[in-house]
Short mmCIF file of C-alpha atoms in Angstrom, two decimals:
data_model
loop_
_atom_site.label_atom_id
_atom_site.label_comp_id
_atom_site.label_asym_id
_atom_site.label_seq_id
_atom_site.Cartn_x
_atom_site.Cartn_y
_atom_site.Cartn_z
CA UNK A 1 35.13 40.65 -41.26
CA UNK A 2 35.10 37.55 -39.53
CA UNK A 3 37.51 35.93 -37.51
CA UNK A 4 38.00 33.26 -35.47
CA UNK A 5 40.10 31.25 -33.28
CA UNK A 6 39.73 27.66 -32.38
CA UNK A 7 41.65 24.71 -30.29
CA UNK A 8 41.53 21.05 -31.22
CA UNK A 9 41.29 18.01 -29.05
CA UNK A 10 45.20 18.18 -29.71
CA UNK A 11 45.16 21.60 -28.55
CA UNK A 12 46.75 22.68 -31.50
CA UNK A 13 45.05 26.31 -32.22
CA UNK A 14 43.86 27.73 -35.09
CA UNK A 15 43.52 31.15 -36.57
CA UNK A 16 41.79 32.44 -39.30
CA UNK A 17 39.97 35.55 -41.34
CA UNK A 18 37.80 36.60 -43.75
CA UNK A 19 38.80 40.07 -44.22
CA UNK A 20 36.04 42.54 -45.46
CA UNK A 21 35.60 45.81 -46.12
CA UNK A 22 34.11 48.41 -48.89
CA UNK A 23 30.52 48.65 -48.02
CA UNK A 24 28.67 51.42 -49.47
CA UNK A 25 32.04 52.86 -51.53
CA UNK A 26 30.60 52.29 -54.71
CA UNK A 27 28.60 49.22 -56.87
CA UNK A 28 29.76 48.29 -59.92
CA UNK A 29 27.19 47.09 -61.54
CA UNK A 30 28.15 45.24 -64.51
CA UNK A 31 29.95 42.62 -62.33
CA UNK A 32 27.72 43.04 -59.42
CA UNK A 33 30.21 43.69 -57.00
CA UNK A 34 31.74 46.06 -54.64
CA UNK A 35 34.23 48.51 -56.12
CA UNK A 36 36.93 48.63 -53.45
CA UNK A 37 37.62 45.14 -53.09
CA UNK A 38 37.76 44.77 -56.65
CA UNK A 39 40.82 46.74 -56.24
CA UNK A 40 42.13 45.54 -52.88
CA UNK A 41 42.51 42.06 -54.12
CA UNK A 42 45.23 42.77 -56.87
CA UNK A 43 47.04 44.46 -54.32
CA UNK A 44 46.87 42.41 -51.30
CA UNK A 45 50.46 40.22 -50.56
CA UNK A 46 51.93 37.89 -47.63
CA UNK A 47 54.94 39.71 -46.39
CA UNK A 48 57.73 38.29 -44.09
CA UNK A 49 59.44 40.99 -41.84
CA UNK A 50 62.86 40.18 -41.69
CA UNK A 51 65.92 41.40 -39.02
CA UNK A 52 69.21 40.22 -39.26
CA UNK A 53 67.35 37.68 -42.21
CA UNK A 54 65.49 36.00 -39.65
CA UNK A 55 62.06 36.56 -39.72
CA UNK A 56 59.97 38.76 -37.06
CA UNK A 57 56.98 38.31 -38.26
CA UNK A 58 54.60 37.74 -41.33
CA UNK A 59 51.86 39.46 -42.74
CA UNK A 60 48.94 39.78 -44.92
CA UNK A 61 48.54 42.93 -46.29
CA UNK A 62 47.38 45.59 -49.13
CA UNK A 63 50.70 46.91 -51.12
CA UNK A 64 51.01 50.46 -49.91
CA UNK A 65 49.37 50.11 -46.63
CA UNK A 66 52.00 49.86 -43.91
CA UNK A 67 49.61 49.23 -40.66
CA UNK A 68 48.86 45.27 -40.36
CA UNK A 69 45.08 44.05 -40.08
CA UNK A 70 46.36 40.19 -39.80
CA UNK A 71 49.65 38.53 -38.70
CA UNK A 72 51.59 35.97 -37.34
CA UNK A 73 54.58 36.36 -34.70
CA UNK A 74 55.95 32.90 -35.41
CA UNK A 75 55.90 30.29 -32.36
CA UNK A 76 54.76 33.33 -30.73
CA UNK A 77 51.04 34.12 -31.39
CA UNK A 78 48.68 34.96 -34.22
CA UNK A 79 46.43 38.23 -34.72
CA UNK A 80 43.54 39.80 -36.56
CA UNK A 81 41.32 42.68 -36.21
CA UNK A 82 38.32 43.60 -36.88
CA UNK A 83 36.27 46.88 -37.31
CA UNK A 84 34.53 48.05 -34.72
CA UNK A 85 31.53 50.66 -35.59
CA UNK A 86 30.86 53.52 -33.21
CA UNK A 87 29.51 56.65 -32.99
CA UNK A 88 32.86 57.80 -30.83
CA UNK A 89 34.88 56.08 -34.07
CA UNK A 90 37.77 57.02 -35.50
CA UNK A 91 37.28 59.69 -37.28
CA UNK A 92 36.87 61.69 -33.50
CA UNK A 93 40.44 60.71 -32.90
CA UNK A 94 41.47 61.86 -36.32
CA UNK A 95 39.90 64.84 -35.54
CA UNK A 96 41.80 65.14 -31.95
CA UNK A 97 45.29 64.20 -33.70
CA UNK A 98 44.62 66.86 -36.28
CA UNK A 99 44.17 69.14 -33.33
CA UNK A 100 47.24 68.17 -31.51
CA UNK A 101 46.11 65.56 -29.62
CA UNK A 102 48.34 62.78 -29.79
CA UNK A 103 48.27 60.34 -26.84
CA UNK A 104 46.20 57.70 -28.85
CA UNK A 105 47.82 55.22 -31.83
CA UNK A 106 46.51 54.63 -34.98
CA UNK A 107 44.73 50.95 -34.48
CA UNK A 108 46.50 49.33 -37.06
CA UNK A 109 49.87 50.88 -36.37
CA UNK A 110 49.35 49.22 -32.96
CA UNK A 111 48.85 45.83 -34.76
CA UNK A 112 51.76 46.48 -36.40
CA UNK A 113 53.53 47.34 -33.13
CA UNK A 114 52.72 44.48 -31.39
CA UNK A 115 53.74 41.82 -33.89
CA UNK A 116 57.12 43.58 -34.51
CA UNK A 117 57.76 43.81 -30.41
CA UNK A 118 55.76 41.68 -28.05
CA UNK A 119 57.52 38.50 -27.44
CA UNK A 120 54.94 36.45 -25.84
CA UNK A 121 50.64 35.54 -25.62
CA UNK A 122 50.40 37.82 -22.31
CA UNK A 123 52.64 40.56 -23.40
CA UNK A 124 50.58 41.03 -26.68
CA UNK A 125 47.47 41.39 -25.05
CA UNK A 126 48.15 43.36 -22.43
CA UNK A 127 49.58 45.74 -24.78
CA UNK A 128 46.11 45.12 -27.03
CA UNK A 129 43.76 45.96 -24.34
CA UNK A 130 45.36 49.20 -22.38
CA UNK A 131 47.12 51.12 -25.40
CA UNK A 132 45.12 54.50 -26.08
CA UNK A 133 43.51 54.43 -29.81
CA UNK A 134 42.00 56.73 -32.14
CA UNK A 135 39.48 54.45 -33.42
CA UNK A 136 37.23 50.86 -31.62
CA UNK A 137 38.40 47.63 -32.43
CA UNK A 138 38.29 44.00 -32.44
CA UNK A 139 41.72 42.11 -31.30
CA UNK A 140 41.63 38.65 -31.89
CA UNK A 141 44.45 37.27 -30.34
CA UNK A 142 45.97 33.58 -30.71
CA UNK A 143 48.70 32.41 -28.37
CA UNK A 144 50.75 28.83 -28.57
CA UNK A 145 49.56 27.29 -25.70
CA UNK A 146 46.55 25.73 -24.99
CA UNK A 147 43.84 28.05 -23.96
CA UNK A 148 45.36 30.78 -25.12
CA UNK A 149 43.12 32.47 -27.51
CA UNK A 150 40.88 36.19 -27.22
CA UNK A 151 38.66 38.34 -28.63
CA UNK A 152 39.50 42.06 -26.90
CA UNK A 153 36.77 44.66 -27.74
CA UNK A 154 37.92 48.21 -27.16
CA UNK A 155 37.01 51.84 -27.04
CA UNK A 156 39.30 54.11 -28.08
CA UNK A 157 40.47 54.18 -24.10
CA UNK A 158 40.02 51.09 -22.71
CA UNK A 159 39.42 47.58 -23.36
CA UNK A 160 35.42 46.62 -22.48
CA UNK A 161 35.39 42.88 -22.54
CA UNK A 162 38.08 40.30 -23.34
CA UNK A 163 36.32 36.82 -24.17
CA UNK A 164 38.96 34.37 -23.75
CA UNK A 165 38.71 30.16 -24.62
CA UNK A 166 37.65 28.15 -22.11
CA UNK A 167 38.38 24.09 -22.93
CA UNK A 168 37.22 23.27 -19.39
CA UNK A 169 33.96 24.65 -19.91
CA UNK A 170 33.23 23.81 -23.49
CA UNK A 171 34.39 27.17 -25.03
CA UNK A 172 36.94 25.60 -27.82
CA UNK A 173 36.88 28.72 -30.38
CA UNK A 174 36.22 32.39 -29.97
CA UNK A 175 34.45 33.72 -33.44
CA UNK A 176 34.03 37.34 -34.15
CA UNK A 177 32.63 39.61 -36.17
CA UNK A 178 31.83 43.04 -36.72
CA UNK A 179 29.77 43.29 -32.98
CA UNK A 180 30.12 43.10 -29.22
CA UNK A 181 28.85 39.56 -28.57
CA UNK A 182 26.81 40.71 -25.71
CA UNK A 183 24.86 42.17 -28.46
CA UNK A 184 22.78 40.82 -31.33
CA UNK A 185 24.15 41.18 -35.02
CA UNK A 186 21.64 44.03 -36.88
CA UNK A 187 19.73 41.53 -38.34
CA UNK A 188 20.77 42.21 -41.96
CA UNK A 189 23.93 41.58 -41.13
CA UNK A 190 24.04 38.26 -39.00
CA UNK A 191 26.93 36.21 -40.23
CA UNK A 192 27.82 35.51 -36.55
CA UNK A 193 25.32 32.74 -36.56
CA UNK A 194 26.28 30.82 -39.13
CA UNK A 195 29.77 30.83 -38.87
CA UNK A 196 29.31 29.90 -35.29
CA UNK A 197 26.39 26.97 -36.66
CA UNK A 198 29.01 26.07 -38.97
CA UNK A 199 31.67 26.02 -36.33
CA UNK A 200 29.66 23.36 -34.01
CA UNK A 201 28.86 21.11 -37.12
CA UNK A 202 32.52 20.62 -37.62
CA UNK A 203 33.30 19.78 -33.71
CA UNK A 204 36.11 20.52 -31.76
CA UNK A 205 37.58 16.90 -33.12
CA UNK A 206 37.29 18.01 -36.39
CA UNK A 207 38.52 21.60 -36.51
CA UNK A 208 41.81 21.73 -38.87
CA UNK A 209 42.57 24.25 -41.23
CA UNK A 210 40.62 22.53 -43.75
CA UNK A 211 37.49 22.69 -42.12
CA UNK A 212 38.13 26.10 -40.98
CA UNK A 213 38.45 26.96 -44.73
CA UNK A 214 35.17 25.25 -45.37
CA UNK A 215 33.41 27.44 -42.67
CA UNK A 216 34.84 30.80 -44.01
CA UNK A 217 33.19 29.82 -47.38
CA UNK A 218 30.01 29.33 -45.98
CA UNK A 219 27.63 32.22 -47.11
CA UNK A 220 27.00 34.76 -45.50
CA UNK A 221 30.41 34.46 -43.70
CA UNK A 222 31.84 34.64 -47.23
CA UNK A 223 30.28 37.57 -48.87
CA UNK A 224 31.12 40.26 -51.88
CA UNK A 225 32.71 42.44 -49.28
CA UNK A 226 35.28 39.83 -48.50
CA UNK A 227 38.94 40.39 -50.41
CA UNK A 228 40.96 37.54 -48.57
CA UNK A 229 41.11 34.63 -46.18
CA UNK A 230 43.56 34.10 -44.01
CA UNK A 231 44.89 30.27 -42.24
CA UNK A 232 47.05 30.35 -39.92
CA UNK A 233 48.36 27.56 -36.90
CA UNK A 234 51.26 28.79 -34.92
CA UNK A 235 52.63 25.00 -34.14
CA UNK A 236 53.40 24.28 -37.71
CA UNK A 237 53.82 27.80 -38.52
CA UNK A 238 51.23 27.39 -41.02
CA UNK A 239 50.30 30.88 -43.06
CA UNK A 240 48.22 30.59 -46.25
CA UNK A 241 46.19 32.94 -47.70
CA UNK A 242 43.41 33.27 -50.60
CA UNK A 243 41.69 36.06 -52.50
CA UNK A 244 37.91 35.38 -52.42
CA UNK A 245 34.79 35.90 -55.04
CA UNK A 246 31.48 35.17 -53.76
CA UNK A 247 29.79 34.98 -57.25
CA UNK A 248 25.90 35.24 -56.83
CA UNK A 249 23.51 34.75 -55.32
CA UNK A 250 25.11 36.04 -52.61
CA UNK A 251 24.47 39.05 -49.78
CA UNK A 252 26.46 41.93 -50.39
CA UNK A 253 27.83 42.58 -46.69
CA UNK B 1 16.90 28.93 -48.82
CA UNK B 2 20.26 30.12 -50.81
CA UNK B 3 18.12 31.89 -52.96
CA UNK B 4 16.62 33.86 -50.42
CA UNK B 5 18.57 36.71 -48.42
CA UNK B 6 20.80 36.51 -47.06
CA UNK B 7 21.63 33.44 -49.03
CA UNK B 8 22.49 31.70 -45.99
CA UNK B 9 24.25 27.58 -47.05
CA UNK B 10 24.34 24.71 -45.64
CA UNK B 11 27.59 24.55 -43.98
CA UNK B 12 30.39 23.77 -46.67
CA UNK B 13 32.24 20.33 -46.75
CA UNK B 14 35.69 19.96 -48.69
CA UNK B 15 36.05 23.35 -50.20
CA UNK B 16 39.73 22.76 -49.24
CA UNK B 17 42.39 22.67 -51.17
CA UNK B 18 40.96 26.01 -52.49
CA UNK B 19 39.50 26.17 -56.01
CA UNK B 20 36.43 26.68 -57.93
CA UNK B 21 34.22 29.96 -57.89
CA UNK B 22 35.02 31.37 -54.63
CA UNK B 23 38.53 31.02 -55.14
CA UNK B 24 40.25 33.79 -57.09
CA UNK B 25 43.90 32.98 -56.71
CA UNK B 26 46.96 32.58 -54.21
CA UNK B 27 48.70 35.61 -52.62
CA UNK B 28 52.17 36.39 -53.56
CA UNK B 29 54.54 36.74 -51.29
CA UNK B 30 56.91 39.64 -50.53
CA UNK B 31 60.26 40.10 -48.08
CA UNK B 32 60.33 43.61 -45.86
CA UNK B 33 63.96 44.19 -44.36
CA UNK B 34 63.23 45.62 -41.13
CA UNK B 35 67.34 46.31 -41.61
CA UNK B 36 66.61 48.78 -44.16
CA UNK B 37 65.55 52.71 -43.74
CA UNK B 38 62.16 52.66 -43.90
CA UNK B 39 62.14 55.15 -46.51
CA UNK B 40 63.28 52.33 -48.72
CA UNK B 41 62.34 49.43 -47.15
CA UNK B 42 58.89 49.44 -49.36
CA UNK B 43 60.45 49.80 -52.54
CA UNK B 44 60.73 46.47 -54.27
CA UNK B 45 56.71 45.74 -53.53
CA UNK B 46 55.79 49.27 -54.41
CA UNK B 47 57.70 49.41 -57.75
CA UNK B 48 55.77 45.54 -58.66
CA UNK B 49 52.29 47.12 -57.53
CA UNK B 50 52.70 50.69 -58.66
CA UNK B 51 50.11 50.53 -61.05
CA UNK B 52 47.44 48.61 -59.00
CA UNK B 53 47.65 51.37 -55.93
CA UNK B 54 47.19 54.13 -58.46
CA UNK B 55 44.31 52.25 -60.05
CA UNK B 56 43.13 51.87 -56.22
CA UNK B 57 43.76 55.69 -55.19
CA UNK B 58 41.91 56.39 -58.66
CA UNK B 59 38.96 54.80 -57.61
CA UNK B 60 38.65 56.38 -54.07
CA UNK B 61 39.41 59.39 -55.52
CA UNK B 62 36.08 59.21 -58.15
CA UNK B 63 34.22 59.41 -55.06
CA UNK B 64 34.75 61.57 -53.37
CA UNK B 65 34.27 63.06 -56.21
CA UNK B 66 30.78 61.63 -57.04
CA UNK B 67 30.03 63.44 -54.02
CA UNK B 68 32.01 66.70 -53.93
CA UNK B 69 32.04 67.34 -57.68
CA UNK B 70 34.15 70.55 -57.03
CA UNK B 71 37.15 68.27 -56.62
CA UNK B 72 37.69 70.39 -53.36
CA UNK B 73 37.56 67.11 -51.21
CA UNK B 74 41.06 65.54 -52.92
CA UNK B 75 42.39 69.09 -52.73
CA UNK B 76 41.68 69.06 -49.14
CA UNK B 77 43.20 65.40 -49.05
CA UNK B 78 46.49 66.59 -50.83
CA UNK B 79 47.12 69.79 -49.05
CA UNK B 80 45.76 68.80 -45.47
CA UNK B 81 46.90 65.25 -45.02
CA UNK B 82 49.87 65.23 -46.06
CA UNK B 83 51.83 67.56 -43.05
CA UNK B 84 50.00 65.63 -40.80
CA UNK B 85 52.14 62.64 -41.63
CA UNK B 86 55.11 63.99 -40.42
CA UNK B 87 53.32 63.58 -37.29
CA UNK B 88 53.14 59.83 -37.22
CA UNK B 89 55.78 58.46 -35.12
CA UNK B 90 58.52 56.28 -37.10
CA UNK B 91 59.03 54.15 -39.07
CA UNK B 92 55.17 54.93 -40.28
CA UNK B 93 55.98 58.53 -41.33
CA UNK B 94 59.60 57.90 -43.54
CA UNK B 95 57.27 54.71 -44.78
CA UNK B 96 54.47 56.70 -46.25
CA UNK B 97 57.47 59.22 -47.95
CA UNK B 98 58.95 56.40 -49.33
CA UNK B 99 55.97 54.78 -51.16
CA UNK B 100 54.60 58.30 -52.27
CA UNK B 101 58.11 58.52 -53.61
CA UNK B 102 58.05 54.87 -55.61
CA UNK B 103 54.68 55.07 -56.65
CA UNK B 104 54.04 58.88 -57.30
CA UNK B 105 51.17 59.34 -55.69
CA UNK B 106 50.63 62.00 -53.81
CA UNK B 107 51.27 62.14 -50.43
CA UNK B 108 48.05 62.90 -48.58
CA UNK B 109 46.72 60.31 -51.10
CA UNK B 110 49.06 57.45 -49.17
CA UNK B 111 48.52 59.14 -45.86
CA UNK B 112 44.29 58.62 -46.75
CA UNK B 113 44.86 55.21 -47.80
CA UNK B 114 46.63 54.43 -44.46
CA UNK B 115 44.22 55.88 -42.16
CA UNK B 116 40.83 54.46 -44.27
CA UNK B 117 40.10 51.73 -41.15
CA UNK B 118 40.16 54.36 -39.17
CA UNK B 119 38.00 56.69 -40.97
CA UNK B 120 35.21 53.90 -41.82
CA UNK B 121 34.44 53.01 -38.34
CA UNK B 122 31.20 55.48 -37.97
#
């Protein structure tokens, strides 16, 4: 996955996400593609989460999936997330829920959580950074002010590093993707450069959802892993999203 | 150097509005009525993309068996997961019921689609 979240000179912010995922669970090979998001794509949908026919929140989402990976709380803030590869992953705190222990949420539950409850920037990412998980993850969190935009890498306990943006000090977007940016990329899988090369082309006076959508079609950043984009900008209430192809040649993660 | 991995561009310039090769078509939108029981709430998207989640489930399903031709893994799946959703806290467990229900798959089959992010993160 990648996402991102950027400012303008306006300080209108920006959110967006390539979301992808199916490496290694099967090739097919006459159309030289993954097999999972092959099938993700025909069921992938915007939803709006309605109460009292006002809407909570909105969504995008598989059909039959009822965690949330990428959202929008209206006027409120904007979130993604990202996987997060470890060798204490998730499947550890499956195995500790099978077990009977059940202090941790599922991450995407917790997504879910926060979009249908927190009512404001801070109270979504405090609740991002110190809930207990059964799996790592990347939070990238979008608020409606200026400045207010985060990437939060947890562990399953605790949140390690939050990366926040920065306008005084020249830190107008916050990209990530599948790594902990004190960290290189593994080398066959560096898309954080170019997005990020792509991302300084276009210039802080330039960023607008347009552009955005030109970065996230950038190869590598756009791959055959990736099933959807995602545009979102919380002043306008903009929410758009696109199912992706990244016909050859192109890298396969 | 497109043609060389890992195919890295040049930055892209006016791909937006979407279209062309890269673009494979707009997402439809659905409404969820948080007002409902959410062992209903599901059913109107479920019941237009019944047929796409089986064809999904299918899919995971041949491979697990590709690698545990005994079929024991989905057994495992069926049997195993599906108590353990009555341990999710609500709405997420009456959720699950209610698109196992709609779709007919299987239960432990929804509960392993739900928890897949989880499981992939080794």
């Amino acid at each position: 996955c990648t996402s991102l979240v950027a400012e303008d000179n306006a300080g209108r912010l920006y959110h967006a996400r390539n979301l992808d995922f199916g490496l290694f669970l099967g090739w097919d090979v006459k159309n030289e593609s993954w097999k999972i998001p092959e099938y993700l794509r025909p069921l992938t949908v915007n939803l709006n989460f309605q109460r009292n026919n006002k809407t909570v929140f909105k969504s995008t989402n598989f059909a039959g999936y009822v965690g949330m990976l990428t959202g929008m709380r209206p006027g409120t803030f904007t979130l993604t997330m990202n996987e997060r590869f470890s060798i204490d992953g998730g499947y550890i705190g499956i195995i500790e829920w099978i077990l009977g222990k059940r202090d941790g949420i599922w991450m995407s539950f917790l997504t879910r959580s926060v979009l249908e409850n927190a009512t404001s920037y801070a109270q979504a990412k405090d609740q991002l950074a110190k809930t207990k998980m059964l799996a790592p993850a990347y939070y990238i969190l979008g608020g409606n002010q200026s400045g207010e935009g985060c990437v939060i890498t947890r562990s399953r306990t605790a949140a390690l590093d939050i990366w926040e943006l920065d306008i005084k000090h020249g830190i107008w977007y916050v990209l990530e993707t599948n790594y902990d940016r004190w960290k290189d990329p593994l080398f066959l899988d560096n898309r954080r450069i170019p997005a990020m090369k792509c991302m300084n082309q276009t210039t802080q006076a330039n960023i607008s959802v347009e552009t955005i959508y030109d970065v996230l079609s950038t190869k590598p950043v756009l791959n055959k892993l990736t099933t959807y984009t995602t545009l979102m900008e919380i002043s306008e209430g903009t929410f758009e999203s696109y199912l992706r192809d990244c016909p050859n040649p192109c890298m396969p993660w | 150097a497109q043609f060389v991995p890992p195919y890295t561009e040049d930055c892209r310039r006016g791909t937006y509005p979407p279209s062309g090769p890269t673009f494979k078509g707009i997402v439809p939108w659905y409404k969820i009525n948080l007002d409902l029981a959410p062992r209903v709430r599901w059913n109107q998207l479920i019941n237009d993309k019944k047929v796409e989640l089986t064809s999904l489930i299918q899919v995971i399903k041949n491979l697990a068996n590709d690698f545990f031709p005994s079929g024991k893994l989905i057994e495992i799946v069926d049997k195993s997961l599906a108590p353990l959703v009555d341990t999710l806290p609500s709405p997420f467990n009456e959720e699950l019921k209610g698109i196992a229900d709609v779709s007919g798959v299987p239960l432990g089959e929804v509960m392993l689609f739900n928890i897949f992010y989880e499981v992939f993160t080794v």
